[in-house]
Coordinates of N, CA and C and ligand atoms in Angstrom, one line a residue:
M1 N 7.1 -8.5 20.2 CA 6.4 -7.2 19.8 C 6.2 -7.2 18.3
L2 N 5.1 -6.5 18.0 CA 4.7 -6.3 16.6 C 5.9 -5.6 15.8
K3 N 6.2 -6.2 14.7 CA 7.3 -5.7 13.8 C 6.7 -5.1 12.6
I4 N 7.1 -3.9 12.2 CA 6.6 -3.2 11.0 C 7.8 -2.8 10.1
W5 N 7.8 -3.3 8.9 CA 8.8 -2.9 7.9 C 8.3 -1.7 7.1
G6 N 9.1 -0.6 7.0 CA 8.7 0.4 6.1 C 9.2 1.8 6.5
R7 N 9.6 2.6 5.6 CA 10.1 4.0 5.8 C 8.9 4.8 6.3
N8 N 9.2 5.8 7.2 CA 8.0 6.5 7.8 C 7.5 7.6 6.9
N9 N 8.1 7.8 5.8 CA 7.5 8.8 4.9 C 6.5 8.2 3.8
S10 N 6.3 6.9 3.9 CA 5.4 6.2 3.0 C 4.0 6.3 3.4
I11 N 3.1 6.7 2.5 CA 1.7 6.9 2.8 C 1.1 5.6 3.4
N12 N 1.5 4.5 2.8 CA 0.9 3.2 3.2 C 1.4 2.8 4.6
V13 N 2.7 3.1 4.9 CA 3.3 2.7 6.2 C 2.6 3.6 7.2
Q14 N 2.4 4.9 6.9 CA 1.8 5.8 7.9 C 0.5 5.4 8.3
K15 N -0.3 4.7 7.4 CA -1.7 4.2 7.8 C -1.5 3.2 9.0
V16 N -0.5 2.4 8.9 CA -0.3 1.3 9.9 C 0.2 1.9 11.2
L17 N 1.2 2.9 11.1 CA 1.8 3.5 12.3 C 0.7 4.3 13.0
W18 N -0.1 5.0 12.3 CA -1.2 5.8 12.9 C -2.2 4.8 13.6
T19 N -2.5 3.7 12.9 CA -3.5 2.8 13.6 C -2.9 2.3 14.9
C20 N -1.6 1.9 14.9 CA -0.9 1.5 16.1 C -1.0 2.6 17.2
G21 N -0.8 3.8 16.8 CA -0.9 4.9 17.7 C -2.2 5.1 18.3
E22 N -3.3 4.9 17.5 CA -4.7 5.1 18.0 C -5.0 3.9 18.9
L23 N -4.4 2.8 18.7 CA -4.7 1.6 19.5 C -3.8 1.5 20.7
G24 N -2.8 2.3 20.8 CA -1.8 2.2 21.9 C -1.0 1.0 21.8
L25 N -0.7 0.5 20.6 CA 0.0 -0.7 20.4 C 1.5 -0.5 20.2
P26 N 2.4 -1.1 21.1 CA 3.8 -0.9 20.9 C 4.3 -1.6 19.6
F27 N 5.3 -1.1 19.0 CA 5.8 -1.8 17.8 C 7.3 -1.5 17.6
E28 N 7.9 -2.3 16.8 CA 9.3 -2.0 16.4 C 9.3 -1.8 14.9
R29 N 9.8 -0.6 14.4 CA 9.7 -0.3 13.0 C 11.1 -0.5 12.4
I30 N 11.2 -1.2 11.3 CA 12.5 -1.4 10.6 C 12.4 -0.6 9.3
D31 N 13.4 0.3 9.1 CA 13.4 1.1 7.8 C 13.5 0.2 6.6
A32 N 12.7 0.4 5.6 CA 12.8 -0.3 4.4 C 12.1 0.5 3.3
G33 N 12.5 0.3 2.1 CA 11.9 1.0 0.9 C 12.8 2.2 0.5
M34 N 12.7 2.5 -0.8 CA 13.4 3.6 -1.4 C 14.9 3.6 -1.0
A35 N 15.4 4.7 -0.4 CA 16.8 4.8 -0.2 C 17.3 3.8 0.8
F36 N 16.4 3.2 1.7 CA 16.8 2.2 2.7 C 17.0 0.9 2.1
G37 N 16.5 0.6 0.9 CA 16.6 -0.7 0.3 C 15.8 -1.7 1.2
V38 N 16.4 -2.9 1.4 CA 15.8 -4.0 2.2 C 14.6 -4.7 1.4
N39 N 13.7 -3.9 0.9 CA 12.5 -4.5 0.3 C 12.7 -5.3 -1.0
N40 N 13.9 -5.1 -1.6 CA 14.2 -5.9 -2.8 C 15.1 -7.1 -2.6
T41 N 15.4 -7.4 -1.3 CA 16.3 -8.5 -1.0 C 15.5 -9.8 -1.1
P42 N 16.1 -10.9 -1.4 CA 15.4 -12.2 -1.5 C 14.8 -12.5 -0.1
E43 N 15.4 -12.1 1.0 CA 14.9 -12.4 2.3 C 13.5 -11.7 2.5
Y44 N 13.5 -10.4 2.1 CA 12.3 -9.6 2.2 C 11.2 -10.2 1.3
K45 N 11.6 -10.5 0.0 CA 10.6 -10.9 -0.9 C 10.0 -12.3 -0.5
A46 N 10.8 -13.0 0.3 CA 10.2 -14.3 0.8 C 9.0 -14.0 1.8
M47 N 9.1 -12.8 2.4 CA 8.0 -12.4 3.3 C 6.9 -11.6 2.6
N48 N 7.3 -10.8 1.6 CA 6.3 -10.1 0.8 C 6.8 -10.1 -0.7
P49 N 6.2 -11.0 -1.5 CA 6.7 -11.2 -2.9 C 6.6 -10.0 -3.7
N50 N 5.8 -9.0 -3.3 CA 5.7 -7.7 -4.0 C 6.9 -6.8 -3.8
G51 N 7.6 -7.1 -2.8 CA 8.8 -6.2 -2.5 C 8.3 -4.8 -2.1
L52 N 7.2 -4.6 -1.5 CA 6.7 -3.3 -1.1 C 6.5 -3.2 0.4
V53 N 6.4 -2.0 0.9 CA 6.1 -1.8 2.3 C 4.7 -1.2 2.4
P54 N 4.0 -1.4 3.5 CA 4.4 -2.0 4.7 C 4.2 -3.5 4.7
L55 N 4.9 -4.1 5.7 CA 4.8 -5.6 6.0 C 4.8 -5.7 7.5
I56 N 4.0 -6.5 8.1 CA 4.1 -6.7 9.5 C 4.3 -8.2 9.9
D57 N 4.9 -8.4 11.0 CA 5.1 -9.7 11.6 C 4.5 -9.6 13.0
D58 N 3.3 -10.2 13.2 CA 2.7 -10.2 14.5 C 2.8 -11.6 15.1
D59 N 3.9 -11.8 15.9 CA 4.1 -13.1 16.5 C 4.1 -14.2 15.5
G60 N 4.8 -14.0 14.4 CA 4.9 -15.1 13.3 C 3.8 -15.0 12.2
F61 N 2.8 -14.1 12.4 CA 1.8 -13.9 11.4 C 2.2 -12.8 10.5
M62 N 2.6 -13.1 9.3 CA 3.1 -12.1 8.3 C 1.9 -11.5 7.5
L63 N 1.8 -10.2 7.3 CA 0.8 -9.7 6.6 C 1.2 -8.4 5.8
W64 N 0.9 -8.3 4.5 CA 1.2 -7.1 3.7 C -0.1 -6.7 3.1
E65 N -0.1 -5.5 2.5 CA -1.3 -4.7 2.1 C -1.8 -3.8 3.3
S66 N -1.6 -2.5 3.1 CA -1.8 -1.6 4.2 C -3.2 -1.7 4.8
H67 N -4.2 -1.8 3.9 CA -5.6 -1.8 4.4 C -5.9 -3.1 5.2
A68 N -5.4 -4.2 4.6 CA -5.6 -5.5 5.3 C -4.9 -5.4 6.7
I69 N -3.8 -4.8 6.8 CA -3.1 -4.6 8.1 C -3.9 -3.7 9.0
V70 N -4.4 -2.6 8.5 CA -5.1 -1.7 9.4 C -6.4 -2.4 9.9
R71 N -7.1 -3.2 9.0 CA -8.3 -3.9 9.5 C -7.9 -5.0 10.5
Y72 N -6.8 -5.7 10.2 CA -6.4 -6.8 11.1 C -6.1 -6.2 12.5
L73 N -5.3 -5.2 12.6 CA -5.0 -4.6 13.9 C -6.2 -4.0 14.6
A74 N -7.1 -3.3 13.8 CA -8.3 -2.7 14.3 C -9.2 -3.8 14.9
R75 N -9.4 -4.9 14.1 CA -10.3 -5.9 14.6 C -9.8 -6.6 15.8
T76 N -8.5 -6.8 15.8 CA -7.8 -7.5 16.9 C -7.8 -6.7 18.2
H77 N -7.6 -5.4 18.1 CA -7.3 -4.6 19.3 C -8.4 -3.5 19.4
G78 N -9.2 -3.3 18.4 CA -10.1 -2.1 18.5 C -11.5 -2.3 18.1
T79 N -12.0 -3.6 18.2 CA -13.4 -3.8 17.9 C -14.3 -3.1 18.9
G80 N -15.3 -2.3 18.3 CA -16.1 -1.5 19.2 C -15.5 -0.1 19.4
N81 N -14.3 0.0 18.9 CA -13.6 1.3 19.0 C -13.3 1.8 17.6
I82 N -12.1 1.6 17.0 CA -11.9 2.1 15.7 C -12.4 1.1 14.6
W83 N -12.7 -0.1 15.0 CA -13.3 -1.1 14.1 C -14.8 -1.2 14.6
P84 N -15.8 -0.7 13.9 CA -17.2 -0.7 14.4 C -17.6 -2.2 14.7
A85 N -18.3 -2.4 15.8 CA -18.8 -3.7 16.2 C -20.0 -4.1 15.4
E86 N -20.8 -3.2 15.0 CA -22.0 -3.5 14.3 C -21.7 -3.7 12.8
P87 N -22.2 -4.9 12.2 CA -21.7 -5.2 10.8 C -22.0 -4.1 9.8
R88 N -23.1 -3.5 9.8 CA -23.4 -2.4 8.8 C -22.5 -1.2 9.0
N89 N -22.2 -0.9 10.2 CA -21.2 0.2 10.5 C -19.8 -0.2 10.0
A90 N -19.5 -1.4 10.2 CA -18.2 -1.9 9.8 C -18.1 -1.9 8.2
A91 N -19.2 -2.3 7.6 CA -19.2 -2.3 6.1 C -19.1 -0.9 5.6
D92 N -19.7 0.0 6.3 CA -19.7 1.4 5.8 C -18.2 1.9 5.9
A93 N -17.5 1.6 7.0 CA -16.1 2.1 7.1 C -15.3 1.4 6.1
D94 N -15.5 0.1 5.9 CA -14.8 -0.7 4.9 C -15.0 -0.2 3.5
R95 N -16.2 0.2 3.2 CA -16.5 0.8 1.9 C -15.6 2.0 1.6
W96 N -15.5 2.9 2.6 CA -14.7 4.1 2.4 C -13.2 3.8 2.2
M97 N -12.7 2.7 2.8 CA -11.3 2.3 2.6 C -11.1 1.8 1.2
D98 N -12.1 1.0 0.7 CA -12.0 0.5 -0.7 C -12.1 1.7 -1.7
W99 N -13.0 2.6 -1.4 CA -13.2 3.8 -2.2 C -11.9 4.6 -2.4
Y100 N -11.2 4.8 -1.2 CA -9.9 5.4 -1.2 C -9.0 4.7 -2.2
A101 N -8.9 3.4 -2.1 CA -8.0 2.6 -2.9 C -8.3 2.6 -4.4
T102 N -9.6 2.5 -4.7 CA -10.0 2.4 -6.1 C -10.3 3.7 -6.8
T103 N -10.6 4.7 -6.0 CA -11.1 6.0 -6.7 C -10.2 7.2 -6.3
L104 N -9.9 7.4 -5.1 CA -9.1 8.6 -4.7 C -7.6 8.4 -5.0
W105 N -7.1 7.3 -4.6 CA -5.6 7.1 -4.7 C -5.1 7.2 -6.2
P106 N -5.9 6.6 -7.1 CA -5.4 6.7 -8.5 C -5.3 8.2 -9.0
N107 N -6.0 9.1 -8.4 CA -5.9 10.5 -8.7 C -4.9 11.2 -7.9
L108 N -4.7 10.8 -6.6 CA -3.7 11.5 -5.8 C -2.3 11.1 -6.2
R109 N -2.1 9.8 -6.6 CA -0.8 9.3 -6.9 C 0.0 10.2 -7.9
P110 N -0.6 10.4 -9.1 CA 0.2 11.2 -10.1 C 0.4 12.7 -9.7
V111 N -0.4 13.2 -8.8 CA -0.2 14.6 -8.4 C 1.0 14.6 -7.4
F112 N 0.9 13.6 -6.5 CA 2.0 13.5 -5.5 C 3.3 13.2 -6.1
W113 N 3.4 12.2 -7.0 CA 4.7 11.8 -7.6 C 5.3 12.9 -8.4
N114 N 4.4 13.6 -9.2 CA 5.0 14.7 -10.0 C 5.4 15.8 -9.2
L115 N 4.6 16.3 -8.2 CA 5.0 17.5 -7.5 C 6.0 17.3 -6.4
V116 N 6.0 16.1 -5.9 CA 6.9 15.9 -4.7 C 8.2 15.1 -5.1
R117 N 8.0 14.1 -6.0 CA 9.2 13.2 -6.2 C 9.8 13.3 -7.6
T118 N 9.4 14.3 -8.4 CA 9.9 14.5 -9.8 C 10.4 15.9 -9.9
P119 N 11.7 16.0 -10.5 CA 12.2 17.4 -10.7 C 11.3 18.2 -11.6
P120 N 11.2 19.5 -11.4 CA 10.3 20.4 -12.2 C 10.3 20.1 -13.7
E121 N 11.5 20.0 -14.3 CA 11.6 19.9 -15.7 C 11.0 18.6 -16.3
K122 N 10.8 17.6 -15.4 CA 10.3 16.3 -15.9 C 8.9 16.1 -15.5
R123 N 8.2 17.1 -14.9 CA 6.8 16.9 -14.4 C 5.8 16.9 -15.6
D124 N 4.8 16.0 -15.5 CA 3.8 16.0 -16.4 C 2.6 16.8 -15.9
M125 N 2.7 18.1 -16.1 CA 1.7 19.1 -15.5 C 0.3 18.9 -16.0
A126 N 0.2 18.4 -17.3 CA -1.2 18.2 -17.8 C -1.8 17.1 -17.0
L127 N -1.1 16.0 -16.7 CA -1.6 14.9 -15.9 C -1.9 15.4 -14.5
V128 N -1.0 16.2 -13.9 CA -1.2 16.8 -12.6 C -2.6 17.5 -12.5
E129 N -2.8 18.4 -13.5 CA -4.0 19.2 -13.5 C -5.3 18.3 -13.7
A130 N -5.2 17.4 -14.6 CA -6.4 16.5 -14.8 C -6.7 15.7 -13.5
S131 N -5.6 15.2 -12.9 CA -5.8 14.4 -11.7 C -6.2 15.2 -10.5
R132 N -5.7 16.5 -10.4 CA -6.1 17.4 -9.3 C -7.6 17.7 -9.4
K133 N -8.1 17.8 -10.6 CA -9.5 18.1 -10.8 C -10.4 16.9 -10.3
Q134 N -9.9 15.7 -10.7 CA -10.6 14.5 -10.3 C -10.6 14.4 -8.8
M135 N -9.4 14.7 -8.2 CA -9.3 14.6 -6.8 C -10.2 15.6 -6.1
A136 N -10.4 16.8 -6.6 CA -11.3 17.8 -6.1 C -12.7 17.3 -6.1
A137 N -13.1 16.6 -7.2 CA -14.4 16.0 -7.3 C -14.6 14.9 -6.3
N138 N -13.5 14.1 -6.1 CA -13.6 13.1 -5.0 C -13.8 13.7 -3.6
F139 N -13.0 14.7 -3.3 CA -13.1 15.3 -2.0 C -14.4 16.0 -1.8
Q140 N -15.1 16.4 -2.9 CA -16.4 17.0 -2.8 C -17.4 15.9 -2.3
I141 N -17.2 14.7 -2.7 CA -18.1 13.6 -2.2 C -17.8 13.4 -0.7
V142 N -16.6 13.4 -0.3 CA -16.2 13.2 1.1 C -16.8 14.4 1.9
D143 N -16.7 15.6 1.4 CA -17.2 16.8 2.0 C -18.7 16.7 2.3
A144 N -19.4 16.2 1.3 CA -20.9 16.0 1.5 C -21.2 15.0 2.6
E145 N -20.4 13.9 2.6 CA -20.6 12.9 3.6 C -20.3 13.5 5.0
L146 N -19.3 14.3 5.1 CA -18.9 14.9 6.4 C -19.9 16.0 6.8
G147 N -20.8 16.4 5.9 CA -21.8 17.3 6.3 C -22.9 16.6 7.2
R148 N -22.9 15.2 7.1 CA -23.9 14.4 7.9 C -23.4 13.9 9.2
H149 N -22.1 13.8 9.4 CA -21.5 13.3 10.6 C -20.0 13.8 10.7
E150 N -19.5 13.7 12.0 CA -18.2 14.3 12.2 C -17.0 13.6 11.6
Y151 N -17.1 12.3 11.4 CA -16.0 11.5 10.9 C -16.5 10.8 9.6
V152 N -15.6 10.1 8.9 CA -16.0 9.6 7.6 C -17.2 8.6 7.6
S153 N -17.2 7.8 8.6 CA -18.3 6.8 8.6 C -19.1 6.9 9.9
G154 N -19.3 8.0 10.5 CA -20.1 8.2 11.6 C -19.6 9.3 12.5
N155 N -20.1 9.3 13.8 CA -19.8 10.4 14.6 C -18.5 10.1 15.5
T156 N -17.9 8.9 15.3 CA -16.7 8.6 16.0 C -15.6 8.3 15.0
F157 N -14.4 8.5 15.4 CA -13.2 8.2 14.6 C -13.2 6.7 14.3
S158 N -12.9 6.3 13.1 CA -12.8 4.8 12.8 C -11.7 4.6 11.7
V159 N -11.6 3.3 11.4 CA -10.6 2.9 10.3 C -10.9 3.7 9.0
A160 N -12.1 4.1 8.8 CA -12.4 4.8 7.5 C -11.7 6.2 7.4
D161 N -11.3 6.7 8.6 CA -10.7 8.0 8.6 C -9.2 7.9 8.3
I162 N -8.7 6.7 8.4 CA -7.2 6.5 8.3 C -6.7 6.7 6.8
P163 N -7.1 5.9 5.9 CA -6.6 6.2 4.5 C -7.0 7.6 4.0
M164 N -8.3 8.0 4.3 CA -8.7 9.4 3.9 C -7.9 10.5 4.6
G165 N -7.5 10.2 5.8 CA -6.7 11.2 6.5 C -5.3 11.4 6.0
V166 N -4.6 10.3 5.6 CA -3.3 10.5 5.0 C -3.4 11.1 3.6
A167 N -4.4 10.8 2.9 CA -4.7 11.5 1.6 C -4.9 12.9 1.8
A168 N -5.7 13.3 2.8 CA -6.1 14.7 3.0 C -4.8 15.5 3.4
Y169 N -3.9 14.9 4.2 CA -2.7 15.6 4.6 C -1.9 16.0 3.3
R170 N -1.9 15.1 2.3 CA -1.2 15.5 1.1 C -2.0 16.5 0.3
W171 N -3.3 16.4 0.2 CA -4.2 17.3 -0.4 C -3.9 18.8 0.1
Y172 N -3.9 18.9 1.5 CA -3.7 20.2 2.1 C -2.3 20.7 2.1
N173 N -1.3 19.8 1.9 CA 0.1 20.3 2.0 C 0.8 20.3 0.7
M174 N 0.2 20.1 -0.4 CA 0.8 20.3 -1.7 C 0.4 21.6 -2.3
A175 N 1.3 22.2 -3.1 CA 1.0 23.5 -3.7 C 0.0 23.4 -4.9
I176 N -1.2 23.2 -4.6 CA -2.3 23.0 -5.6 C -3.5 23.8 -5.3
E177 N -4.3 24.1 -6.3 CA -5.5 24.8 -6.1 C -6.6 23.8 -5.5
R178 N -7.3 24.3 -4.5 CA -8.3 23.5 -3.8 C -9.6 24.3 -3.8
P179 N -10.8 23.6 -4.0 CA -12.0 24.3 -3.8 C -12.3 24.4 -2.3
T180 N -13.2 25.3 -2.0 CA -13.6 25.5 -0.6 C -14.5 24.3 -0.2
L181 N -14.1 23.6 0.8 CA -14.8 22.4 1.3 C -14.9 22.5 2.8
N182 N -15.9 23.2 3.3 CA -15.9 23.5 4.8 C -16.0 22.3 5.7
N183 N -16.8 21.3 5.3 CA -16.9 20.1 6.2 C -15.6 19.3 6.2
L184 N -14.9 19.2 5.0 CA -13.6 18.5 4.9 C -12.6 19.3 5.8
D185 N -12.6 20.6 5.7 CA -11.7 21.4 6.5 C -11.9 21.2 8.0
A186 N -13.1 21.1 8.4 CA -13.4 20.9 9.9 C -13.0 19.5 10.3
W187 N -13.2 18.5 9.5 CA -12.8 17.2 9.8 C -11.3 17.1 9.9
Y188 N -10.6 17.7 8.9 CA -9.2 17.7 8.9 C -8.6 18.3 10.1
A189 N -9.2 19.4 10.6 CA -8.7 20.1 11.8 C -8.9 19.1 13.0
R190 N -10.0 18.3 13.0 CA -10.2 17.3 14.1 C -9.0 16.3 14.0
L191 N -8.7 15.9 12.8 CA -7.6 14.9 12.7 C -6.3 15.5 13.2
C192 N -6.0 16.7 12.8 CA -4.7 17.3 13.2 C -4.6 17.5 14.7
A193 N -5.7 17.4 15.5 CA -5.6 17.5 16.9 C -5.3 16.1 17.5
R194 N -5.3 15.0 16.7 CA -5.1 13.7 17.3 C -3.6 13.4 17.4
P195 N -3.1 13.1 18.6 CA -1.7 12.9 18.8 C -1.0 11.9 17.9
A196 N -1.7 10.8 17.6 CA -1.1 9.8 16.7 C -1.0 10.2 15.3
F197 N -1.9 11.1 14.8 CA -1.9 11.6 13.5 C -0.7 12.6 13.4
K198 N -0.6 13.4 14.4 CA 0.5 14.4 14.5 C 1.9 13.6 14.4
Q199 N 2.0 12.6 15.3 CA 3.3 11.9 15.4 C 3.7 11.2 14.1
H200 N 2.7 10.5 13.5 CA 3.1 9.6 12.5 C 2.8 10.1 11.1
C201 N 1.9 11.1 10.9 CA 1.5 11.4 9.6 C 1.9 12.9 9.2
M202 N 2.0 13.8 10.2 CA 2.2 15.2 9.9 C 3.7 15.4 9.7
L203 N 4.3 14.8 8.7 CA 5.7 14.8 8.5 C 6.0 15.5 7.1
P204 N 7.2 16.0 6.9 CA 7.5 16.6 5.6 C 7.2 15.6 4.5
L205 N 6.6 16.2 3.4 CA 6.4 15.3 2.2 C 7.6 15.2 1.4
N206 N 8.1 14.0 1.2 CA 9.3 13.7 0.4 C 9.3 12.3 -0.1
Ligands
GSH301 N1 -1.3 -1.7 -2.0 C1 -0.1 -1.7 -1.3 C2 0.9 -0.7 -1.9 C3 2.2 -0.7 -1.2 C4 3.1 0.3 -1.8 O1 3.0 0.7 -3.0 N2 4.2 0.7 -1.1 C5 5.2 1.6 -1.6 C6 5.4 2.7 -0.6 S1 4.0 3.7 -0.3 C7 6.5 0.9 -1.8 O2 6.8 -0.1 -1.1 N3 7.3 1.4 -2.7 C8 8.6 0.9 -2.9 C9 9.6 1.5 -2.0 O3 9.3 2.3 -1.1 O4 10.8 1.3 -2.3 C10 -0.4 -1.3 0.2 O5 -1.4 -0.6 0.4 O6 0.3 -1.8 1.1

């Protein structure tokens, strides 16, 4: 059975768990990271030299990097479903995953870490506000895209919705100011109705 290392409150682990849920793939999850440790042991670092989660073992095939894992599982078990079969559609979905990693995440990270994982007296609120504004501008781009179709890269749910969805969960569940973005709201409501998103991603932020 597919093995996944990683604590279930990690944004990157949640992408993988949600993907498995969408594909109906059974897996065994091993707690690792933060309070659980494991990820800094020599045994773990032999499997992932970064000492980070998630990591998977699919019948001896070891893979780290959450987006690489999501793409691998989606291509293997969901081509024509959550992995678009047509190359241009796949490239479009792929593009949004890269955009999340290079553009959205660098703005989300400081807001999340300061507001969720840092005691109030140690928070860098100037950085939080600057990053929140950038994130709002990022989500405006996503909102405009969602005005053209129901999901991030077309009218059906795909891998493109997975990183964006876990980011949106944090965006909507942190105590921050948010501009009105009607298309984003409607898409987020569609995600919240998906059983795998509910089960693996709609968890307390900590
Ligand atoms: N680019 C990597 C980043 C992985 C990463 O930063 N993982 C975090 C959790 S979200 C981690 O392992 N942190 C150390 C820990 O949990 O102890 C990916 O997408 O998989």
